[in-house]
PDB file of C-alpha atoms and ligand atoms in Angstrom:
ATOM      1  CA  MET A  23     -12.620  22.571 -26.415  1.00  0.00           C
ATOM      2  CA  THR A  24     -12.005  18.440 -27.435  1.00  0.00           C
ATOM      3  CA  LEU A  25     -11.811  15.434 -25.642  1.00  0.00           C
ATOM      4  CA  ASN A  26      -8.370  14.619 -27.336  1.00  0.00           C
ATOM      5  CA  GLU A  27      -7.366  18.105 -26.970  1.00  0.00           C
ATOM      6  CA  LEU A  28      -8.007  17.760 -23.322  1.00  0.00           C
ATOM      7  CA  TYR A  29      -5.359  14.535 -23.291  1.00  0.00           C
ATOM      8  CA  ARG A  30      -2.866  16.392 -25.033  1.00  0.00           C
ATOM      9  CA  ALA A  31      -3.010  19.536 -23.080  1.00  0.00           C
ATOM     10  CA  ALA A  32      -3.063  17.707 -20.298  1.00  0.00           C
ATOM     11  CA  LYS A  33      -0.167  15.459 -20.975  1.00  0.00           C
ATOM     12  CA  THR A  34       1.772  18.108 -21.469  1.00  0.00           C
ATOM     13  CA  ALA A  35       1.052  20.205 -18.742  1.00  0.00           C
ATOM     14  CA  LEU A  36       2.008  16.577 -17.130  1.00  0.00           C
ATOM     15  CA  GLU A  37       5.321  16.524 -18.405  1.00  0.00           C
ATOM     16  CA  PRO A  38       7.546  18.460 -16.129  1.00  0.00           C
ATOM     17  CA  VAL A  39       6.098  16.622 -12.851  1.00  0.00           C
ATOM     18  CA  THR A  40       5.413  12.981 -12.996  1.00  0.00           C
ATOM     19  CA  GLU A  41       7.769  10.231 -15.534  1.00  0.00           C
ATOM     20  CA  ASP A  42       4.814   9.013 -17.352  1.00  0.00           C
ATOM     21  CA  PRO A  43       2.471  11.534 -18.621  1.00  0.00           C
ATOM     22  CA  THR A  44       1.648   9.562 -20.762  1.00  0.00           C
ATOM     23  CA  PHE A  45      -0.276   7.491 -18.371  1.00  0.00           C
ATOM     24  CA  GLU A  46      -1.372   9.955 -15.697  1.00  0.00           C
ATOM     25  CA  ALA A  47      -3.205  11.996 -18.850  1.00  0.00           C
ATOM     26  CA  ALA A  48      -4.839   8.726 -19.753  1.00  0.00           C
ATOM     27  CA  CYS A  49      -6.078   8.024 -15.781  1.00  0.00           C
ATOM     28  CA  LEU A  50      -7.790  11.625 -15.951  1.00  0.00           C
ATOM     29  CA  LEU A  51      -9.306  11.354 -18.969  1.00  0.00           C
ATOM     30  CA  GLU A  52     -10.661   8.160 -17.967  1.00  0.00           C
ATOM     31  CA  HIS A  53     -11.795   9.541 -14.109  1.00  0.00           C
ATOM     32  CA  PHE A  54     -13.078  13.073 -14.683  1.00  0.00           C
ATOM     33  CA  CYS A  55     -14.021  12.502 -18.401  1.00  0.00           C
ATOM     34  CA  GLY A  56     -14.981   8.211 -18.385  1.00  0.00           C
ATOM     35  CA  ALA A  57     -13.787   8.228 -22.317  1.00  0.00           C
ATOM     36  CA  ASN A  58     -10.673   5.217 -21.379  1.00  0.00           C
ATOM     37  CA  ARG A  59      -8.089   5.198 -24.621  1.00  0.00           C
ATOM     38  CA  THR A  60     -10.404   3.197 -27.095  1.00  0.00           C
ATOM     39  CA  GLU A  61     -13.259   5.806 -26.232  1.00  0.00           C
ATOM     40  CA  LEU A  62     -10.478   9.062 -27.127  1.00  0.00           C
ATOM     41  CA  LEU A  63      -9.547   6.651 -30.528  1.00  0.00           C
ATOM     42  CA  LEU A  64     -13.237   6.696 -32.161  1.00  0.00           C
ATOM     43  CA  HIS A  65     -14.609   9.621 -30.341  1.00  0.00           C
ATOM     44  CA  GLY A  66     -11.706  11.800 -29.501  1.00  0.00           C
ATOM     45  CA  ASP A  67     -13.426  14.754 -31.663  1.00  0.00           C
ATOM     46  CA  LYS A  68     -15.931  15.292 -29.309  1.00  0.00           C
ATOM     47  CA  PRO A  69     -16.097  17.866 -27.064  1.00  0.00           C
ATOM     48  CA  ALA A  70     -15.424  17.397 -23.937  1.00  0.00           C
ATOM     49  CA  GLU A  71     -18.319  18.434 -21.338  1.00  0.00           C
ATOM     50  CA  SER A  72     -16.585  21.089 -19.894  1.00  0.00           C
ATOM     51  CA  GLU A  73     -17.754  21.042 -15.563  1.00  0.00           C
ATOM     52  CA  ALA A  74     -15.185  17.489 -16.615  1.00  0.00           C
ATOM     53  CA  GLY A  75     -12.526  19.980 -18.764  1.00  0.00           C
ATOM     54  CA  GLN A  76     -12.524  22.162 -15.550  1.00  0.00           C
ATOM     55  CA  ALA A  77     -12.000  19.089 -13.221  1.00  0.00           C
ATOM     56  CA  VAL A  78      -9.237  18.211 -15.460  1.00  0.00           C
ATOM     57  CA  LEU A  79      -7.616  20.976 -14.803  1.00  0.00           C
ATOM     58  CA  SER A  80      -8.516  21.432 -11.264  1.00  0.00           C
ATOM     59  CA  ALA A  81      -6.720  17.757 -10.841  1.00  0.00           C
ATOM     60  CA  LEU A  82      -3.861  19.515 -13.219  1.00  0.00           C
ATOM     61  CA  GLU A  83      -2.690  21.555 -11.005  1.00  0.00           C
ATOM     62  CA  LYS A  84      -3.353  19.795  -7.898  1.00  0.00           C
ATOM     63  CA  ARG A  85      -0.862  17.130  -9.364  1.00  0.00           C
ATOM     64  CA  LYS A  86       1.787  20.058 -10.167  1.00  0.00           C
ATOM     65  CA  THR A  87       1.910  20.474  -6.491  1.00  0.00           C
ATOM     66  CA  GLY A  88       3.212  17.206  -5.945  1.00  0.00           C
ATOM     67  CA  GLU A  89       0.188  15.568  -4.328  1.00  0.00           C
ATOM     68  CA  PRO A  90       0.003  12.323  -5.820  1.00  0.00           C
ATOM     69  CA  LEU A  91      -2.031  11.407  -8.511  1.00  0.00           C
ATOM     70  CA  GLN A  92      -3.982   8.745  -6.801  1.00  0.00           C
ATOM     71  CA  TYR A  93      -5.515  10.864  -3.820  1.00  0.00           C
ATOM     72  CA  ILE A  94      -6.811  13.256  -6.778  1.00  0.00           C
ATOM     73  CA  LEU A  95      -8.642   9.885  -8.053  1.00  0.00           C
ATOM     74  CA  GLY A  96      -9.790   9.129  -5.218  1.00  0.00           C
ATOM     75  CA  GLU A  97      -9.253   5.697  -5.672  1.00  0.00           C
ATOM     76  CA  TRP A  98      -6.628   3.044  -6.899  1.00  0.00           C
ATOM     77  CA  ASP A  99      -6.384  -0.225  -7.833  1.00  0.00           C
ATOM     78  CA  PHE A 100      -4.345  -3.000  -6.466  1.00  0.00           C
ATOM     79  CA  MET A 101      -3.847  -6.623  -7.425  1.00  0.00           C
ATOM     80  CA  ASP A 102      -7.520  -7.286  -9.034  1.00  0.00           C
ATOM     81  CA  PHE A 103      -9.307  -4.457  -6.688  1.00  0.00           C
ATOM     82  CA  SER A 104     -10.114  -0.633  -6.536  1.00  0.00           C
ATOM     83  CA  LEU A 105      -9.487   0.688  -3.352  1.00  0.00           C
ATOM     84  CA  LYS A 106     -10.262   4.270  -2.238  1.00  0.00           C
ATOM     85  CA  VAL A 107      -7.543   6.134  -0.736  1.00  0.00           C
ATOM     86  CA  GLY A 108      -6.558  10.045   0.028  1.00  0.00           C
ATOM     87  CA  PRO A 109      -4.827  12.615   1.921  1.00  0.00           C
ATOM     88  CA  GLY A 110      -4.291  11.037   5.466  1.00  0.00           C
ATOM     89  CA  VAL A 111      -3.321   7.460   3.823  1.00  0.00           C
ATOM     90  CA  LEU A 112      -0.313   6.165   2.322  1.00  0.00           C
ATOM     91  CA  CYS A 113      -0.627   5.069  -1.191  1.00  0.00           C
ATOM     92  CA  PRO A 114      -0.823   1.820  -2.555  1.00  0.00           C
ATOM     93  CA  ARG A 115       2.003   0.651  -4.605  1.00  0.00           C
ATOM     94  CA  ALA A 116       2.544  -1.773  -7.083  1.00  0.00           C
ATOM     95  CA  ASP A 117       5.971  -3.071  -4.738  1.00  0.00           C
ATOM     96  CA  SER A 118       3.587  -4.049  -2.285  1.00  0.00           C
ATOM     97  CA  GLU A 119       1.640  -5.955  -4.331  1.00  0.00           C
ATOM     98  CA  VAL A 120       5.014  -8.995  -4.035  1.00  0.00           C
ATOM     99  CA  VAL A 121       4.554  -8.524  -0.635  1.00  0.00           C
ATOM    100  CA  CYS A 122       0.684  -9.964  -0.837  1.00  0.00           C
ATOM    101  CA  GLU A 123       1.494 -12.481  -2.935  1.00  0.00           C
ATOM    102  CA  ALA A 124       3.490 -14.053  -0.638  1.00  0.00           C
ATOM    103  CA  ALA A 125       2.044 -14.178   2.104  1.00  0.00           C
ATOM    104  CA  ILE A 126      -0.841 -16.090  -0.143  1.00  0.00           C
ATOM    105  CA  GLU A 127       0.981 -18.191  -0.943  1.00  0.00           C
ATOM    106  CA  LEU A 128       2.224 -19.406   2.319  1.00  0.00           C
ATOM    107  CA  LEU A 129      -1.321 -19.419   3.379  1.00  0.00           C
ATOM    108  CA  GLN A 130      -2.316 -22.004   1.318  1.00  0.00           C
ATOM    109  CA  GLY A 131      -3.534 -25.293   2.106  1.00  0.00           C
ATOM    110  CA  VAL A 132      -3.724 -23.599   5.453  1.00  0.00           C
ATOM    111  CA  PRO A 133      -7.915 -23.789   6.939  1.00  0.00           C
ATOM    112  CA  SER A 134      -9.376 -20.907   8.161  1.00  0.00           C
ATOM    113  CA  PRO A 135      -6.784 -19.244   9.115  1.00  0.00           C
ATOM    114  CA  ARG A 136      -6.245 -16.543  10.802  1.00  0.00           C
ATOM    115  CA  VAL A 137      -4.558 -13.088   9.168  1.00  0.00           C
ATOM    116  CA  TYR A 138      -3.005 -10.197  11.631  1.00  0.00           C
ATOM    117  CA  ASP A 139      -2.257  -6.609   9.320  1.00  0.00           C
ATOM    118  CA  LEU A 140      -0.300  -4.316  10.838  1.00  0.00           C
ATOM    119  CA  CYS A 141      -0.336  -0.696  10.077  1.00  0.00           C
ATOM    120  CA  ALA A 142      -3.006  -1.421   8.187  1.00  0.00           C
ATOM    121  CA  GLY A 143      -3.627   2.223   5.513  1.00  0.00           C
ATOM    122  CA  THR A 144      -6.115   1.426   3.569  1.00  0.00           C
ATOM    123  CA  GLY A 145      -6.275  -2.365   3.986  1.00  0.00           C
ATOM    124  CA  CYS A 146      -4.205  -3.394   0.853  1.00  0.00           C
ATOM    125  CA  LEU A 147      -2.212  -5.898   1.814  1.00  0.00           C
ATOM    126  CA  GLY A 148      -5.756  -7.651   4.447  1.00  0.00           C
ATOM    127  CA  LEU A 149      -7.703  -7.906   1.757  1.00  0.00           C
ATOM    128  CA  GLY A 150      -5.367  -9.176  -1.137  1.00  0.00           C
ATOM    129  CA  ILE A 151      -5.290 -11.846   1.358  1.00  0.00           C
ATOM    130  CA  ALA A 152      -9.028 -11.080   2.368  1.00  0.00           C
ATOM    131  CA  ARG A 153      -9.724 -12.130  -1.499  1.00  0.00           C
ATOM    132  CA  HIS A 154      -7.511 -14.782  -2.278  1.00  0.00           C
ATOM    133  CA  VAL A 155      -7.117 -16.573   0.783  1.00  0.00           C
ATOM    134  CA  PRO A 156     -10.986 -18.536   1.248  1.00  0.00           C
ATOM    135  CA  GLY A 157     -11.850 -19.026   4.649  1.00  0.00           C
ATOM    136  CA  ALA A 158      -9.318 -16.366   6.114  1.00  0.00           C
ATOM    137  CA  ASP A 159     -10.089 -14.498   8.709  1.00  0.00           C
ATOM    138  CA  VAL A 160      -8.343 -11.364   8.499  1.00  0.00           C
ATOM    139  CA  THR A 161      -7.807  -8.991  10.928  1.00  0.00           C
ATOM    140  CA  CYS A 162      -6.876  -4.657   9.998  1.00  0.00           C
ATOM    141  CA  VAL A 163      -5.215  -2.884  12.724  1.00  0.00           C
ATOM    142  CA  GLU A 164      -4.124   0.693  12.035  1.00  0.00           C
ATOM    143  CA  LYS A 165      -3.505   3.656  14.917  1.00  0.00           C
ATOM    144  CA  SER A 166      -3.955   6.765  12.588  1.00  0.00           C
ATOM    145  CA  PRO A 167      -7.847   8.529  12.855  1.00  0.00           C
ATOM    146  CA  ASP A 168      -6.505  10.476   9.472  1.00  0.00           C
ATOM    147  CA  ALA A 169      -5.893   6.660   7.944  1.00  0.00           C
ATOM    148  CA  TRP A 170      -9.310   4.883   9.677  1.00  0.00           C
ATOM    149  CA  PRO A 171     -11.652   6.804   7.290  1.00  0.00           C
ATOM    150  CA  TYR A 172     -10.094   4.763   4.375  1.00  0.00           C
ATOM    151  CA  LEU A 173      -9.136   1.833   6.001  1.00  0.00           C
ATOM    152  CA  THR A 174     -13.248   1.029   7.327  1.00  0.00           C
ATOM    153  CA  ALA A 175     -14.613   2.071   4.010  1.00  0.00           C
ATOM    154  CA  ASN A 176     -12.493  -0.119   1.924  1.00  0.00           C
ATOM    155  CA  THR A 177     -13.051  -3.334   4.353  1.00  0.00           C
ATOM    156  CA  ALA A 178     -16.719  -2.723   4.643  1.00  0.00           C
ATOM    157  CA  ASP A 179     -18.826  -5.686   3.534  1.00  0.00           C
ATOM    158  CA  SER A 180     -15.129  -7.760   2.992  1.00  0.00           C
ATOM    159  CA  GLY A 181     -15.823  -9.624   6.194  1.00  0.00           C
ATOM    160  CA  VAL A 182     -12.637  -7.952   7.211  1.00  0.00           C
ATOM    161  CA  CYS A 183     -12.405  -6.320  10.642  1.00  0.00           C
ATOM    162  CA  THR A 184     -10.528  -3.534  11.622  1.00  0.00           C
ATOM    163  CA  ILE A 185      -9.238  -2.160  14.967  1.00  0.00           C
ATOM    164  CA  GLN A 186      -7.727   0.883  16.068  1.00  0.00           C
ATOM    165  CA  ALA A 187      -5.154   0.678  18.071  1.00  0.00           C
ATOM    166  CA  ASP A 188      -1.383   0.807  18.575  1.00  0.00           C
ATOM    167  CA  VAL A 189       0.843  -1.505  17.323  1.00  0.00           C
ATOM    168  CA  PHE A 190       3.597  -0.450  20.180  1.00  0.00           C
ATOM    169  CA  THR A 191       1.321  -1.555  22.178  1.00  0.00           C
ATOM    170  CA  TYR A 192      -1.975  -4.196  20.938  1.00  0.00           C
ATOM    171  CA  TYR A 193       0.402  -7.349  21.048  1.00  0.00           C
ATOM    172  CA  LYS A 194      -0.290  -7.204  25.043  1.00  0.00           C
ATOM    173  CA  LEU A 195      -4.029  -7.641  23.762  1.00  0.00           C
ATOM    174  CA  LEU A 196      -2.789 -10.858  21.668  1.00  0.00           C
ATOM    175  CA  SER A 197      -3.726 -14.338  23.056  1.00  0.00           C
ATOM    176  CA  ALA A 198      -0.886 -16.153  22.206  1.00  0.00           C
ATOM    177  CA  GLU A 199      -0.427 -18.251  19.397  1.00  0.00           C
ATOM    178  CA  CYS A 200      -4.131 -17.107  17.791  1.00  0.00           C
ATOM    179  CA  ALA A 201      -2.054 -15.978  14.123  1.00  0.00           C
ATOM    180  CA  ASP A 202      -1.078 -17.959  11.581  1.00  0.00           C
ATOM    181  CA  LEU A 203       0.199 -15.348   9.875  1.00  0.00           C
ATOM    182  CA  ILE A 204       0.988 -11.791  10.406  1.00  0.00           C
ATOM    183  CA  ILE A 205       1.497  -9.530   7.554  1.00  0.00           C
ATOM    184  CA  SER A 206       2.930  -5.930   7.401  1.00  0.00           C
ATOM    185  CA  ASN A 207       4.032  -2.944   5.538  1.00  0.00           C
ATOM    186  CA  PRO A 208       5.285  -0.717   8.277  1.00  0.00           C
ATOM    187  CA  PRO A 209       6.753   2.892   7.923  1.00  0.00           C
ATOM    188  CA  TYR A 210      10.336   2.038   7.095  1.00  0.00           C
ATOM    189  CA  LEU A 211      11.677   5.577   6.079  1.00  0.00           C
ATOM    190  CA  THR A 212      14.936   6.483   8.100  1.00  0.00           C
ATOM    191  CA  GLY A 213      15.527   9.800   9.662  1.00  0.00           C
ATOM    192  CA  PRO A 214      17.804  10.627   6.229  1.00  0.00           C
ATOM    193  CA  GLU A 215      15.691   9.485   3.469  1.00  0.00           C
ATOM    194  CA  MET A 216      12.694  11.601   6.158  1.00  0.00           C
ATOM    195  CA  GLY A 217      14.335  14.837   5.512  1.00  0.00           C
ATOM    196  CA  ALA A 218      14.669  14.197   1.805  1.00  0.00           C
ATOM    197  CA  LEU A 219      10.747  13.019   0.765  1.00  0.00           C
ATOM    198  CA  MET A 220       9.958  12.744  -3.251  1.00  0.00           C
ATOM    199  CA  PRO A 221       7.290  15.221  -3.446  1.00  0.00           C
ATOM    200  CA  GLU A 222       4.532  12.952  -3.539  1.00  0.00           C
ATOM    201  CA  THR A 223       5.684  11.532  -0.619  1.00  0.00           C
ATOM    202  CA  ALA A 224       5.843  14.473   1.315  1.00  0.00           C
ATOM    203  CA  HIS A 225       2.126  14.571   1.177  1.00  0.00           C
ATOM    204  CA  GLU A 226       1.980  11.069   2.153  1.00  0.00           C
ATOM    205  CA  PRO A 227       1.293  10.522   6.725  1.00  0.00           C
ATOM    206  CA  ALA A 228       4.426  11.338   8.123  1.00  0.00           C
ATOM    207  CA  MET A 229       3.378   8.600  11.139  1.00  0.00           C
ATOM    208  CA  ALA A 230       3.158   5.689   7.754  1.00  0.00           C
ATOM    209  CA  LEU A 231       6.650   6.254   6.408  1.00  0.00           C
ATOM    210  CA  ASP A 232       9.201   7.847   9.435  1.00  0.00           C
ATOM    211  CA  GLY A 233      10.711   4.167  10.782  1.00  0.00           C
ATOM    212  CA  GLY A 234      13.344   5.808  13.494  1.00  0.00           C
ATOM    213  CA  ALA A 235      16.423   6.490  13.491  1.00  0.00           C
ATOM    214  CA  ASP A 236      17.426   3.420  11.098  1.00  0.00           C
ATOM    215  CA  GLY A 237      14.666   3.220  10.064  1.00  0.00           C
ATOM    216  CA  LEU A 238      14.516  -0.413  11.488  1.00  0.00           C
ATOM    217  CA  ASP A 239      11.894   0.827  14.492  1.00  0.00           C
ATOM    218  CA  PHE A 240       9.768  -1.152  13.781  1.00  0.00           C
ATOM    219  CA  TYR A 241      11.263  -4.554  12.475  1.00  0.00           C
ATOM    220  CA  ARG A 242      12.486  -4.524  15.800  1.00  0.00           C
ATOM    221  CA  LEU A 243       8.399  -4.418  17.244  1.00  0.00           C
ATOM    222  CA  LEU A 244       6.900  -7.175  15.407  1.00  0.00           C
ATOM    223  CA  THR A 245      10.445  -9.355  15.201  1.00  0.00           C
ATOM    224  CA  THR A 246      10.425  -8.961  19.160  1.00  0.00           C
ATOM    225  CA  ARG A 247       6.848  -8.695  20.632  1.00  0.00           C
ATOM    226  CA  TYR A 248       4.712 -10.536  17.508  1.00  0.00           C
ATOM    227  CA  LYS A 249       6.175 -13.341  18.119  1.00  0.00           C
ATOM    228  CA  ALA A 250       4.323 -15.121  20.874  1.00  0.00           C
ATOM    229  CA  ALA A 251       1.443 -14.307  18.543  1.00  0.00           C
ATOM    230  CA  LEU A 252       1.756 -16.681  16.054  1.00  0.00           C
ATOM    231  CA  ARG A 253       1.637 -20.378  16.510  1.00  0.00           C
ATOM    232  CA  PRO A 254       4.525 -22.895  15.783  1.00  0.00           C
ATOM    233  CA  GLY A 255       4.434 -22.407  11.860  1.00  0.00           C
ATOM    234  CA  GLY A 256       3.187 -18.952  11.469  1.00  0.00           C
ATOM    235  CA  TRP A 257       5.368 -16.615   9.348  1.00  0.00           C
ATOM    236  CA  LEU A 258       5.382 -13.191   9.546  1.00  0.00           C
ATOM    237  CA  VAL A 259       5.707 -11.528   6.156  1.00  0.00           C
ATOM    238  CA  MET A 260       7.012  -7.759   6.070  1.00  0.00           C
ATOM    239  CA  GLU A 261       7.475  -4.496   3.577  1.00  0.00           C
ATOM    240  CA  ILE A 262      10.922  -4.038   3.354  1.00  0.00           C
ATOM    241  CA  GLY A 263      12.915  -0.451   2.265  1.00  0.00           C
ATOM    242  CA  TYR A 264      15.278  -2.158  -0.782  1.00  0.00           C
ATOM    243  CA  ALA A 265      18.089  -1.493   1.276  1.00  0.00           C
ATOM    244  CA  GLN A 266      16.572  -3.393   4.654  1.00  0.00           C
ATOM    245  CA  ALA A 267      16.441  -7.149   3.512  1.00  0.00           C
ATOM    246  CA  ALA A 268      20.008  -7.610   5.404  1.00  0.00           C
ATOM    247  CA  ASP A 269      18.898  -5.956   9.148  1.00  0.00           C
ATOM    248  CA  VAL A 270      15.760  -7.558   9.197  1.00  0.00           C
ATOM    249  CA  LEU A 271      16.808 -10.546   8.552  1.00  0.00           C
ATOM    250  CA  ALA A 272      19.327 -10.153  10.888  1.00  0.00           C
ATOM    251  CA  LEU A 273      16.603  -8.990  13.433  1.00  0.00           C
ATOM    252  CA  GLY A 274      15.013 -12.614  12.397  1.00  0.00           C
ATOM    253  CA  GLU A 275      18.081 -14.565  13.303  1.00  0.00           C
ATOM    254  CA  THR A 276      18.815 -12.778  16.493  1.00  0.00           C
ATOM    255  CA  HIS A 277      15.779 -13.619  18.039  1.00  0.00           C
ATOM    256  CA  GLY A 278      15.241 -16.603  17.092  1.00  0.00           C
ATOM    257  CA  TRP A 279      13.612 -17.329  13.760  1.00  0.00           C
ATOM    258  CA  ALA A 280      13.762 -19.400  11.069  1.00  0.00           C
ATOM    259  CA  ASN A 281      13.982 -19.918   7.520  1.00  0.00           C
ATOM    260  CA  GLY A 282      13.993 -16.098   6.966  1.00  0.00           C
ATOM    261  CA  SER A 283      14.371 -15.135   3.676  1.00  0.00           C
ATOM    262  CA  CYS A 284      13.232 -11.791   0.741  1.00  0.00           C
ATOM    263  CA  ARG A 285      12.397 -11.186  -2.266  1.00  0.00           C
ATOM    264  CA  LYS A 286      12.867  -9.912  -4.928  1.00  0.00           C
ATOM    265  CA  ASP A 287       9.222  -7.074  -5.952  1.00  0.00           C
ATOM    266  CA  TYR A 288       8.883  -6.749  -9.587  1.00  0.00           C
ATOM    267  CA  GLY A 289      10.707  -2.942  -9.998  1.00  0.00           C
ATOM    268  CA  GLY A 290      14.123  -6.408  -8.928  1.00  0.00           C
ATOM    269  CA  ASN A 291      14.023  -4.392  -5.602  1.00  0.00           C
ATOM    270  CA  ASP A 292      14.389  -6.218  -2.201  1.00  0.00           C
ATOM    271  CA  ARG A 293      10.754  -5.840  -1.078  1.00  0.00           C
ATOM    272  CA  VAL A 294       9.122  -8.166   1.275  1.00  0.00           C
ATOM    273  CA  VAL A 295      10.859 -10.489   3.925  1.00  0.00           C
ATOM    274  CA  LEU A 296       9.535 -13.736   5.197  1.00  0.00           C
ATOM    275  CA  LEU A 297      10.312 -15.107   8.381  1.00  0.00           C
ATOM    276  CA  GLN A 298       8.836 -18.562  10.282  1.00  0.00           C
ATOM    277  CA  LYS A 299       8.491 -19.602  13.747  1.00  0.00           C
ATOM    278  CA  ASN A 300       9.566 -22.461  15.178  1.00  0.00           C
TER     279      ASN A 300
HETATM  280  N1  LIG B 178       7.478   2.339   0.062  1.00  0.00           N
HETATM  281  C1  LIG B 178       7.772   3.586   0.330  1.00  0.00           C
HETATM  282  C2  LIG B 178       8.700   4.471   0.082  1.00  0.00           C
HETATM  283  O1  LIG B 178       9.340   4.606  -0.504  1.00  0.00           O
HETATM  284  C3  LIG B 178       7.840   3.984   2.065  1.00  0.00           C
HETATM  285  C4  LIG B 178       6.124   3.029   3.008  1.00  0.00           C
HETATM  286  C5  LIG B 178       6.853   2.540   4.409  1.00  0.00           C
HETATM  287  O2  LIG B 178       7.096   3.386   4.783  1.00  0.00           O
HETATM  288  N2  LIG B 178       6.331   1.406   4.787  1.00  0.00           N
HETATM  289  O3  LIG B 178       8.080   5.689   0.253  1.00  0.00           O
END
């Protein structure tokens, strides 16, 4: 089979599985055969190595069961870097890039800011901050033993600290006013949403998705228990579900936060709530 034939076969197999078979087929060819689009145009008539071809075919079988493309590839780009990802950890999503960018903006001009990324998963948010805020001292906190190996692998040699802990108790270990910014993409799906997951999301760990009956458990925790750890003027930056802005901003008001605002992701959905400590 030539590379082009393999590419076309992958695209056809992916049509019933995904909205973007062209993109996903290209990802598989690049990952398993080392052939990007230019390579396919120039040398697509070359035979695919049989091992690589087999790898693509077995990837397609997995993808048909709804396994996320990110898990199959084992790595995924986020902002300007790449993360190791696989079963047991939430896939980094492009939607979360705006969360990280908002935090990076807020930290401009803050010398050596101390930052906590709570429910860190792959570490995408904390790592993005560490890469773009010179001198930032970033700690990623993650409870899940299944997510932990990805977090430690991704943060190795980055200078980012990792702590395996439950955020429902971890706040007790933080000294008062120790942090300049707390960022989190917590579990935020509601009970009904957990009962109707997309096939890909159903492969992701429930622990990373389940925000309690109304989806707001972690926002109640963050807006109450983590205020003491921020210095006055410090920020709490949270990813939210597209329908949660009003509820999370209201929690901010109730618990005495200032300057609450919401930002949208590049798809036009509400995605980030920012709250400042007075
Ligand atoms: N963005 C994910 C989804 O919509 C949820 C991630 C989360 O709960 N933090 O499936």
